[in-house]
Amino acid sequence: MVTVDGTIHEQMIRLNDLPEEERSSADGSRKITSTDWMGARHMSALKPSLREEVVATITLSGETGRVTTSTTVSTRPLNLRS
């Protein structure tokens, strides 16, 4: 996890699901879309990306090596440092 101040945390995290009313907006801009190859792990990584405070999510499949990335538009600058 990388926080908006650029701090990198190596541990995995799990966020609780958002309530249904917070998962989509009237204009459809906050909607989860998936492709056929995405399994439950990839879908569960997409859900946190709908949160306002989450800038991006990345999931690596141990089985197939596929990577899922999801980013959101943020007005806050992101300064990455290790």
PDB file of C-alpha atoms in Angstrom:
ATOM      1  CA  MET A   1       0.000   0.000   0.000  1.00  0.00           C
ATOM      2  CA  VAL A   2       1.213   3.495  -0.809  1.00  0.00           C
ATOM      3  CA  THR A   3      -0.433   6.345   1.045  1.00  0.00           C
ATOM      4  CA  VAL A   4      -1.036   9.757  -0.530  1.00  0.00           C
ATOM      5  CA  ASP A   5       1.947  11.193   1.329  1.00  0.00           C
ATOM      6  CA  GLY A   6       4.166   8.713  -0.552  1.00  0.00           C
ATOM      7  CA  THR A   7       4.836   6.289   2.311  1.00  0.00           C
ATOM      8  CA  ILE A   8       5.148   2.699   1.062  1.00  0.00           C
ATOM      9  CA  HIS A   9       3.733  -0.065   3.292  1.00  0.00           C
ATOM     10  CA  GLU A  10       4.695  -3.580   2.210  1.00  0.00           C
ATOM     11  CA  GLN A  11       1.980  -5.454   4.090  1.00  0.00           C
ATOM     12  CA  MET A  12      -1.222  -6.559   2.408  1.00  0.00           C
ATOM     13  CA  ILE A  13      -4.434  -4.892   3.447  1.00  0.00           C
ATOM     14  CA  ARG A  14      -8.107  -5.752   3.186  1.00  0.00           C
ATOM     15  CA  LEU A  15     -10.853  -3.141   3.132  1.00  0.00           C
ATOM     16  CA  ASN A  16     -14.484  -3.813   3.913  1.00  0.00           C
ATOM     17  CA  ASP A  17     -16.876  -3.601   0.963  1.00  0.00           C
ATOM     18  CA  LEU A  18     -18.652  -0.328   0.383  1.00  0.00           C
ATOM     19  CA  PRO A  19     -22.432  -0.286   0.745  1.00  0.00           C
ATOM     20  CA  GLU A  20     -24.231  -0.612  -2.615  1.00  0.00           C
ATOM     21  CA  GLU A  21     -25.296   3.048  -2.647  1.00  0.00           C
ATOM     22  CA  GLU A  22     -21.644   4.122  -2.455  1.00  0.00           C
ATOM     23  CA  ARG A  23     -20.499   1.764  -5.255  1.00  0.00           C
ATOM     24  CA  SER A  24     -22.090   3.702  -8.081  1.00  0.00           C
ATOM     25  CA  SER A  25     -22.895   7.298  -8.889  1.00  0.00           C
ATOM     26  CA  ALA A  26     -25.754   8.810 -10.857  1.00  0.00           C
ATOM     27  CA  ASP A  27     -23.543   9.415 -13.902  1.00  0.00           C
ATOM     28  CA  GLY A  28     -22.061   5.903 -13.778  1.00  0.00           C
ATOM     29  CA  SER A  29     -18.500   7.164 -13.318  1.00  0.00           C
ATOM     30  CA  ARG A  30     -17.902   4.977 -10.265  1.00  0.00           C
ATOM     31  CA  LYS A  31     -18.942   1.624 -11.652  1.00  0.00           C
ATOM     32  CA  ILE A  32     -17.035  -1.652 -11.394  1.00  0.00           C
ATOM     33  CA  THR A  33     -16.429  -3.300 -14.750  1.00  0.00           C
ATOM     34  CA  SER A  34     -14.634  -6.579 -15.252  1.00  0.00           C
ATOM     35  CA  THR A  35     -13.428  -8.879 -17.986  1.00  0.00           C
ATOM     36  CA  ASP A  36     -13.995 -12.626 -18.316  1.00  0.00           C
ATOM     37  CA  TRP A  37     -10.572 -13.636 -16.997  1.00  0.00           C
ATOM     38  CA  MET A  38     -10.909 -11.727 -13.697  1.00  0.00           C
ATOM     39  CA  GLY A  39     -11.491 -13.919 -10.686  1.00  0.00           C
ATOM     40  CA  ALA A  40     -12.678 -13.053  -7.188  1.00  0.00           C
ATOM     41  CA  ARG A  41      -9.281 -11.699  -6.114  1.00  0.00           C
ATOM     42  CA  HIS A  42      -9.144  -9.209  -8.952  1.00  0.00           C
ATOM     43  CA  MET A  43     -12.744  -8.142  -8.414  1.00  0.00           C
ATOM     44  CA  SER A  44     -12.153  -7.654  -4.691  1.00  0.00           C
ATOM     45  CA  ALA A  45      -9.192  -5.408  -5.541  1.00  0.00           C
ATOM     46  CA  LEU A  46     -11.369  -3.267  -7.794  1.00  0.00           C
ATOM     47  CA  LYS A  47     -13.959  -2.529  -5.105  1.00  0.00           C
ATOM     48  CA  PRO A  48     -11.616  -0.471  -2.884  1.00  0.00           C
ATOM     49  CA  SER A  49     -10.716   1.669  -5.894  1.00  0.00           C
ATOM     50  CA  LEU A  50     -14.194   3.192  -5.656  1.00  0.00           C
ATOM     51  CA  ARG A  51     -13.314   4.757  -2.310  1.00  0.00           C
ATOM     52  CA  GLU A  52     -12.500   8.448  -2.493  1.00  0.00           C
ATOM     53  CA  GLU A  53      -9.333   8.015  -0.428  1.00  0.00           C
ATOM     54  CA  VAL A  54      -7.943   5.196  -2.622  1.00  0.00           C
ATOM     55  CA  VAL A  55      -5.811   6.437  -5.520  1.00  0.00           C
ATOM     56  CA  ALA A  56      -4.981   3.082  -7.151  1.00  0.00           C
ATOM     57  CA  THR A  57      -5.151  -0.666  -6.607  1.00  0.00           C
ATOM     58  CA  ILE A  58      -2.897  -3.352  -8.073  1.00  0.00           C
ATOM     59  CA  THR A  59      -3.477  -7.110  -7.975  1.00  0.00           C
ATOM     60  CA  LEU A  60      -1.072  -9.786  -9.204  1.00  0.00           C
ATOM     61  CA  SER A  61      -2.461 -13.243  -9.943  1.00  0.00           C
ATOM     62  CA  GLY A  62      -0.250 -16.000  -8.580  1.00  0.00           C
ATOM     63  CA  GLU A  63      -1.857 -18.489 -10.963  1.00  0.00           C
ATOM     64  CA  THR A  64      -1.681 -16.642 -14.280  1.00  0.00           C
ATOM     65  CA  GLY A  65       0.669 -13.722 -13.645  1.00  0.00           C
ATOM     66  CA  ARG A  66      -1.960 -11.252 -14.841  1.00  0.00           C
ATOM     67  CA  VAL A  67      -1.982  -7.826 -13.247  1.00  0.00           C
ATOM     68  CA  THR A  68      -5.064  -5.724 -12.579  1.00  0.00           C
ATOM     69  CA  THR A  69      -4.597  -2.007 -11.992  1.00  0.00           C
ATOM     70  CA  SER A  70      -7.306   0.474 -11.227  1.00  0.00           C
ATOM     71  CA  THR A  71      -6.716   4.173 -10.733  1.00  0.00           C
ATOM     72  CA  THR A  72      -8.893   7.100  -9.806  1.00  0.00           C
ATOM     73  CA  VAL A  73      -8.564  10.782 -10.475  1.00  0.00           C
ATOM     74  CA  SER A  74      -7.335  12.656  -7.435  1.00  0.00           C
ATOM     75  CA  THR A  75      -6.784  16.342  -6.890  1.00  0.00           C
ATOM     76  CA  ARG A  76      -4.137  15.546  -4.283  1.00  0.00           C
ATOM     77  CA  PRO A  77      -0.524  15.228  -5.457  1.00  0.00           C
ATOM     78  CA  LEU A  78       1.119  11.827  -4.976  1.00  0.00           C
ATOM     79  CA  ASN A  79       4.798  11.930  -4.059  1.00  0.00           C
ATOM     80  CA  LEU A  80       6.218   8.378  -4.121  1.00  0.00           C
ATOM     81  CA  ARG A  81       9.293   7.605  -2.058  1.00  0.00           C
ATOM     82  CA  SER A  82      10.635   4.318  -0.737  1.00  0.00           C
TER      83      SER A  82
END
